Short mmCIF file of C-alpha atoms and ligand atoms in Angstrom, two decimals:
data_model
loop_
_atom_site.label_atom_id
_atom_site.label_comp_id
_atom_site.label_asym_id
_atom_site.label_seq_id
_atom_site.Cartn_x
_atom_site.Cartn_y
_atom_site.Cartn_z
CA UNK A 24 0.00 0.00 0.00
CA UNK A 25 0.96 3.48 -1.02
CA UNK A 26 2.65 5.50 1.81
CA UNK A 27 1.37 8.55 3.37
CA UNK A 28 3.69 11.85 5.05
CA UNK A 29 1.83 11.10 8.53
CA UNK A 30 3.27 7.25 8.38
CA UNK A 31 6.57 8.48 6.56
CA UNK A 32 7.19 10.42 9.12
CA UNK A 33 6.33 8.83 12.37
CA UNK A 34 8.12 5.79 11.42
CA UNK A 35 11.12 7.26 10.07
CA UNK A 36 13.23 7.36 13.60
CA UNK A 37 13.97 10.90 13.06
CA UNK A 38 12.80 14.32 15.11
CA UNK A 39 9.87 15.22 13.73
CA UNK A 40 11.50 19.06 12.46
CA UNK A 41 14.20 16.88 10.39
CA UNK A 42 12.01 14.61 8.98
CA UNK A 43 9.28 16.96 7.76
CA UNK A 44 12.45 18.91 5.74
CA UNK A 45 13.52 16.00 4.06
CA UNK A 46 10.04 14.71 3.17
CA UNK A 47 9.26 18.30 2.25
CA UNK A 48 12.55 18.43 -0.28
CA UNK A 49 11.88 15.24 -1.05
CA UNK A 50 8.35 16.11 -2.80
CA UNK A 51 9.20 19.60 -4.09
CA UNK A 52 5.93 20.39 -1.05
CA UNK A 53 5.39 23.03 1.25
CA UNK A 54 5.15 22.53 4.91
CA UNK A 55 1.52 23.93 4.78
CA UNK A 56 0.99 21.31 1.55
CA UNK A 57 2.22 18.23 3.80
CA UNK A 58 0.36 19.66 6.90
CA UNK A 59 -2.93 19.36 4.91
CA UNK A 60 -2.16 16.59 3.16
CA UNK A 61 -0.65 14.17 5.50
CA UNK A 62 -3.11 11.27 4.66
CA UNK A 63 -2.45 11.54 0.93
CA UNK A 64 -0.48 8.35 -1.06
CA UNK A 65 3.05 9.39 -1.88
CA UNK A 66 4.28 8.21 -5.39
CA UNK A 67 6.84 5.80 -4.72
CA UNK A 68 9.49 7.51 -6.23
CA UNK A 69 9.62 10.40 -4.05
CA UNK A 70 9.14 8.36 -1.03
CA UNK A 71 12.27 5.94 -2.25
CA UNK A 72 14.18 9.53 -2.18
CA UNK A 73 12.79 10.04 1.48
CA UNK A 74 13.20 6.69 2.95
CA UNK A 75 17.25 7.15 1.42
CA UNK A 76 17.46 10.39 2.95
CA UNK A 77 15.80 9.18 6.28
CA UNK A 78 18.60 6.18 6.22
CA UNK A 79 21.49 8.05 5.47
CA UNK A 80 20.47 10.85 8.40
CA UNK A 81 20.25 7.74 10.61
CA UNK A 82 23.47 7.16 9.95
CA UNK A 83 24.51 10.75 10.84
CA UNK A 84 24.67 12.62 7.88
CA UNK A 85 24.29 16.16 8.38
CA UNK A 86 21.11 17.79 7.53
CA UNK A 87 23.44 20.30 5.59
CA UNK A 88 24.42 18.23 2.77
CA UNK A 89 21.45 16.11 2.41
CA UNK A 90 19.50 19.38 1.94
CA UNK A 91 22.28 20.53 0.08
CA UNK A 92 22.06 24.22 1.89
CA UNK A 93 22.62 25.88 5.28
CA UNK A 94 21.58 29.49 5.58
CA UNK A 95 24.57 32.02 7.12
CA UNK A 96 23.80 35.85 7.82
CA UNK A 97 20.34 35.76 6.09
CA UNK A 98 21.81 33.86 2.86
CA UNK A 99 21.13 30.33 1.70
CA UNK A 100 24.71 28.77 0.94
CA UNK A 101 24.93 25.71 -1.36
CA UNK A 102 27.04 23.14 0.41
CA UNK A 103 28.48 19.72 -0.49
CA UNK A 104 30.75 17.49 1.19
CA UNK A 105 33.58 19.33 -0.26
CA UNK A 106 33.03 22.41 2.08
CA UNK A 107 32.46 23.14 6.00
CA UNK A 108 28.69 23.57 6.98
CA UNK A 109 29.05 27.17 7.93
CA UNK A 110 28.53 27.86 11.40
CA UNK A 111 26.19 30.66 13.57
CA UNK A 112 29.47 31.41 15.56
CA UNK A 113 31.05 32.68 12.22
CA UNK A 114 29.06 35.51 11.43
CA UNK A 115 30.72 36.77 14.53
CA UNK A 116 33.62 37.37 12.27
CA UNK A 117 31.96 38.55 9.21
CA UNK A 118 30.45 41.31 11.88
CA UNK A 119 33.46 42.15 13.35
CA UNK A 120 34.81 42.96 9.84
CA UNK A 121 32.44 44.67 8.15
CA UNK A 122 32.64 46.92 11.72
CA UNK A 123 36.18 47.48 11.04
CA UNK A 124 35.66 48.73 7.44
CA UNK A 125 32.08 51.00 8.51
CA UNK A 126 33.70 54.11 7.42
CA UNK A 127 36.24 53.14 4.76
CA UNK A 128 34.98 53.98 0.98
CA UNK A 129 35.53 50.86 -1.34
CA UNK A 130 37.86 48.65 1.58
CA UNK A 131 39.90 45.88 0.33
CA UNK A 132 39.34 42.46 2.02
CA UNK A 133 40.73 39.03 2.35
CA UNK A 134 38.88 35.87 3.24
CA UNK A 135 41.67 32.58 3.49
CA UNK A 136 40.15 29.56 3.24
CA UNK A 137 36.90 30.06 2.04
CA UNK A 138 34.82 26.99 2.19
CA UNK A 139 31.84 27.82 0.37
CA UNK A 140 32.51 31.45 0.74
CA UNK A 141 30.10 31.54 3.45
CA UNK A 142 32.15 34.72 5.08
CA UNK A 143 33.88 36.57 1.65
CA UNK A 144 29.90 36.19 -0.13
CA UNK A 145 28.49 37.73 3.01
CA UNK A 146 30.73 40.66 3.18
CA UNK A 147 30.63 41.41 -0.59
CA UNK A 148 26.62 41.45 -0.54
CA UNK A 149 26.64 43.36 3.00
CA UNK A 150 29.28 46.14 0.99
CA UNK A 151 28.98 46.04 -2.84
CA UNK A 152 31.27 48.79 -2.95
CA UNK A 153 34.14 46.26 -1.53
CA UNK A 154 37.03 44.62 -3.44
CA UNK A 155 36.70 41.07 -1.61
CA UNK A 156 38.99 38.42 -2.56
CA UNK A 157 39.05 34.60 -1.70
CA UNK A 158 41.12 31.98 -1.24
CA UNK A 159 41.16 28.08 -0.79
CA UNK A 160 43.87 24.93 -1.22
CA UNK A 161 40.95 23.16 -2.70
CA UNK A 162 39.94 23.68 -6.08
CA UNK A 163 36.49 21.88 -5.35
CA UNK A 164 35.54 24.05 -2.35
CA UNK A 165 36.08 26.96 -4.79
CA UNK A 166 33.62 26.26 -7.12
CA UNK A 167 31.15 26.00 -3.89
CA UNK A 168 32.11 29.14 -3.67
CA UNK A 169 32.12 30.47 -6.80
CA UNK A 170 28.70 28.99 -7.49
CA UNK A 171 27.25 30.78 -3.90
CA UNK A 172 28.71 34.03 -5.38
CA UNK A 173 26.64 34.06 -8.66
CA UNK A 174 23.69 32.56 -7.32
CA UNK A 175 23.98 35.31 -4.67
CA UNK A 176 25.23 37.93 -7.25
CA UNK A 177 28.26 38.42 -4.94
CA UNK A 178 31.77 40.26 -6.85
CA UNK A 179 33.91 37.51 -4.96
CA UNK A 180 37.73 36.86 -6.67
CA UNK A 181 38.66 33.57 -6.02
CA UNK A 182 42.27 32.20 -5.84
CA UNK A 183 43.33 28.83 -5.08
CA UNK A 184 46.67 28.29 -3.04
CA UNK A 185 48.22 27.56 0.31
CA UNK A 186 47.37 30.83 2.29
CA UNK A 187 48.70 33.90 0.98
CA UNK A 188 50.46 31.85 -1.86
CA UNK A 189 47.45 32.01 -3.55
CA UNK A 190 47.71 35.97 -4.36
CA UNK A 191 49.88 37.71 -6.67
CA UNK A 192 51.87 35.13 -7.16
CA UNK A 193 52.79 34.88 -3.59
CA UNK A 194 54.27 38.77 -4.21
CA UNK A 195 53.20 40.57 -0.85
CA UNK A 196 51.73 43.87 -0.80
CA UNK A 197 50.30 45.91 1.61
CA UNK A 198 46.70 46.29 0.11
CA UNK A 199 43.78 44.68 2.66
CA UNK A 200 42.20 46.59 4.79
CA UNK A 201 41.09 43.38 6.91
CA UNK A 202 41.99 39.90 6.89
CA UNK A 203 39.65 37.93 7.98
CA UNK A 204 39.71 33.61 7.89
CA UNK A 205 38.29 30.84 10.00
CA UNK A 206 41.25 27.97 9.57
CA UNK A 207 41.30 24.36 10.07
CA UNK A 208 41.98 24.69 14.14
CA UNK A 209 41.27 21.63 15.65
CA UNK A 210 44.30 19.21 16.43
CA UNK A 211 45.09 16.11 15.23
CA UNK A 212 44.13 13.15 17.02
CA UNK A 213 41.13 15.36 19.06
CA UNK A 214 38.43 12.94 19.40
CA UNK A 215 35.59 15.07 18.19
CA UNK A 216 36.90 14.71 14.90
CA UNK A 217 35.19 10.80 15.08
CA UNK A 218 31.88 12.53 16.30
CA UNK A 219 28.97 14.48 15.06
CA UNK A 220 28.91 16.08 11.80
CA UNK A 221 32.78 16.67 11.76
CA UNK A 222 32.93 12.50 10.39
CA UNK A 223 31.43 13.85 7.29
CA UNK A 224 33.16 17.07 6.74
CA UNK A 225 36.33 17.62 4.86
CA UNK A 226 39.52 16.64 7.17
CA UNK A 227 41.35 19.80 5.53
CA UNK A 228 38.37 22.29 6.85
CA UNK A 229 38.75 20.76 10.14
CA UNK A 230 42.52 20.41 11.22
CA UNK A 231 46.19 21.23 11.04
CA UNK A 232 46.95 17.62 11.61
CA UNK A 233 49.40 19.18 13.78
CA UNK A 234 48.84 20.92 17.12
CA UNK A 235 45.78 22.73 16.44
CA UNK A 236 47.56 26.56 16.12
CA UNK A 237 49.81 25.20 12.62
CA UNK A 238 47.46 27.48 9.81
CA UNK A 239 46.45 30.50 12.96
CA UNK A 240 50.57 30.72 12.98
CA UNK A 241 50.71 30.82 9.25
CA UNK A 242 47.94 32.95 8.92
CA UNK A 243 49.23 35.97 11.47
CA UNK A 244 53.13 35.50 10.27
CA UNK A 245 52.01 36.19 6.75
CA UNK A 246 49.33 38.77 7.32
CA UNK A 247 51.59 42.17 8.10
CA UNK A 248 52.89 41.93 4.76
CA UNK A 249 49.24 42.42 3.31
CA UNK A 250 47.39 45.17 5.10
CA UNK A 251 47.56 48.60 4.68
CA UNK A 252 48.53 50.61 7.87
CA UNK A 253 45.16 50.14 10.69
CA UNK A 254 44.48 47.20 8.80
CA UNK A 255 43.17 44.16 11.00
CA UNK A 256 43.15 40.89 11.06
CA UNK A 257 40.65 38.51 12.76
CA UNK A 258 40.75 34.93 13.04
CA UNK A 259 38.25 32.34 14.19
CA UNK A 260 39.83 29.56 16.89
CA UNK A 261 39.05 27.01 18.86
CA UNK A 262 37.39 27.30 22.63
CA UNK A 263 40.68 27.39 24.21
CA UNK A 264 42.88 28.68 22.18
CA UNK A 265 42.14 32.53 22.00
CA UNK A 266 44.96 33.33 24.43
CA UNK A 267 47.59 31.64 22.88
CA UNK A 268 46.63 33.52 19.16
CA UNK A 269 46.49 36.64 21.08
CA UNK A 270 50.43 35.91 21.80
CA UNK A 271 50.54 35.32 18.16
CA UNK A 272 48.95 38.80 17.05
CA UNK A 273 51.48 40.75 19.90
CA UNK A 274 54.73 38.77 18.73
CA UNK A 275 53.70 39.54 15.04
CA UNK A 276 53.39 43.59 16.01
CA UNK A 277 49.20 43.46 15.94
CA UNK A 278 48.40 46.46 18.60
CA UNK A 279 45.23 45.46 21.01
CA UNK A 280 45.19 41.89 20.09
CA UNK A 281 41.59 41.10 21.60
CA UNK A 282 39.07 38.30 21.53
CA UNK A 283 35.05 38.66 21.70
CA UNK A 284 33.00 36.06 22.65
CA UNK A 285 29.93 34.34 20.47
CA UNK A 286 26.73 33.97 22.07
CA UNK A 287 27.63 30.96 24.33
CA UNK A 288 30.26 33.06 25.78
CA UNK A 289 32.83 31.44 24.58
CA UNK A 290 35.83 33.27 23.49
CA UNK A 291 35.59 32.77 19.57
CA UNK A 292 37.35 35.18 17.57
CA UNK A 293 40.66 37.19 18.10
CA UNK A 294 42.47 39.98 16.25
CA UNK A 295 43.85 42.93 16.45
CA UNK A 296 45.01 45.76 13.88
CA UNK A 297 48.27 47.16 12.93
C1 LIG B 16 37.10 25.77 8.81
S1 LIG B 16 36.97 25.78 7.02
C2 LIG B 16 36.20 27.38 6.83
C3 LIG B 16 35.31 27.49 5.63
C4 LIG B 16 34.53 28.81 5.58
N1 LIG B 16 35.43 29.95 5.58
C5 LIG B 16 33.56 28.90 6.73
O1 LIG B 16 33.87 29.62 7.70
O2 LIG B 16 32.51 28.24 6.71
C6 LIG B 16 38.67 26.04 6.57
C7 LIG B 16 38.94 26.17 5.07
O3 LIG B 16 40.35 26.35 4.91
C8 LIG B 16 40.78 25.63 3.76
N2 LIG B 16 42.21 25.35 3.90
C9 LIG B 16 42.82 24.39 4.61
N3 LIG B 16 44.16 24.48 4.49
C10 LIG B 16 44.41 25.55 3.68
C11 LIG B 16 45.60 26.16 3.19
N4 LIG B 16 46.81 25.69 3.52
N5 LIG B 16 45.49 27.24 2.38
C12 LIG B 16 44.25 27.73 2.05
N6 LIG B 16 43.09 27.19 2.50
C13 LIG B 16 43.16 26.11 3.30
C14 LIG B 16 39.90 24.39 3.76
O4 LIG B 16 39.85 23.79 2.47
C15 LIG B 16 38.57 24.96 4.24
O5 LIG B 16 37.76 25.33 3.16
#
């Protein structure tokens, strides 16, 4: 017999929230469509896609790439496995620079490793009058993001490379007026890394495979050679490590190296301007 959304979805194991999204992508339907029509026979092709869906989310995939979209500052970001699921706690950052460049006409900003531009996409549609570039080691998360940018209608360049290797042929010059990147932080060997959603994301979003501070070291050495004077730099970290990258900021010359706290209190960015 046929199957119906009411029976889909009480016997697919899943909260109810999670499995009304998936049955609701799943048929193309509206939540008020599979409200009022919860009784209805499904065709059996769209509830093969569902039951899939509802299996693999078992399993733990994250919402985020079976839906193939997260939303981040009031955008809807196409995501695949290729890319981090951006996270509330970034658009910390992506406030915290657009603050810093308020009252500077056309400001010049850097986003390192861009993911699915989540951050660099955000800031060019919050300022169309900024020059925002982009970079990433992997050429697939780039064409997330180059994809979010023109669905979007984001000016986003994109450059692929290790860091700052990726600009100018690795030629520094002082022309950012903020810096802004949330790197692979987490060490190697940390045990969330086998938990959650992190088992499904990309092992080069997550860590250094070193202690954790490898690409926040990289990322501050490099970083006075690209900003103007007052330029800043912020950085997203990990829950303990904001002050060991304030030491970073100081030792590299970055005046008022300071951290400010996301909404669970936890110290979550740090930067500081030269
Ligand atoms: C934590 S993810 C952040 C993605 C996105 N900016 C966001 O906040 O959702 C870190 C990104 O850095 C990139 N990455 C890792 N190592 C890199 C390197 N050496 N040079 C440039 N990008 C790198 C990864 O591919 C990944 O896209």
């Amino acid at each position: 017999m046929a199957a119906c959304a009411r029976e889909l979805i009480a016997g697919s194991g899943l909260p109810l929230l999670e499995a009304r999204m998936l049955l609701e992508r799943a048929l193309g339907a509206s939540r008020t469509w599979l409200i009022a029509h919860d009784d209805e026979a499904l065709p059996d092709a769209q509830v093969a896609v569902f039951q899939d869906w509802a299996a693999r989310r078992r399993r733990g995939e994250p919402m985020a790439y079976l839906l193939g979209e997260r939303e981040f500052m009031g955008h809807l970001f196409h995501v695949s496995p290729a890319v981090l699921i951006p996270r509330p706690e970034t658009e910390l950052l992506v406030e915290t620079a657009l603050a810093h460049v308020r009252d500077i006409p056309a400001p010049r900003v850097l986003d390192l490793g861009t993911g699915s531009g989540a951050i660099a996409v955000s800031i060019a549609l919050a300022r169309p009058d900024a020059r925002v570039d982009a970079t990433d080691l992997s050429p697939q998360a780039l064409e997330v993001a180059g994809d979010n940018a023109r669905r979007l209608g984001a000016v986003v360049a994109l450059h692929e490379g290790d860091w700052y290797g990726a600009l100018n042929g690795g030629a520094a010059a002082p022309i950012y007026d903020v810096i802004v990147s949330n790197p692979p932080y987490i060490a190697a060997g940390d045990p969330h890394l086998s938990q959650g959603d992190l088992r499904h994301e990309p092992g080069m979003a997550l860590t250094d495979r070193s202690d954790g501070l490898e690409a926040l070291r990289a990322i501050v050495r490099g970083a006075p050679a690209w900003l103007k004077p007052g330029g800043a730099l912020w950085m997203e970290h990990g829950w303990d490590q904001a002050g060991r990258v304030r030491d970073l900021l100081r030792a590299a010359g970055f005046g008022g190296a300071t951290s400010r706290r996301d909404l669970a209190g936890i110290e979550r960015i740090s930067g500081g301007s030269l």
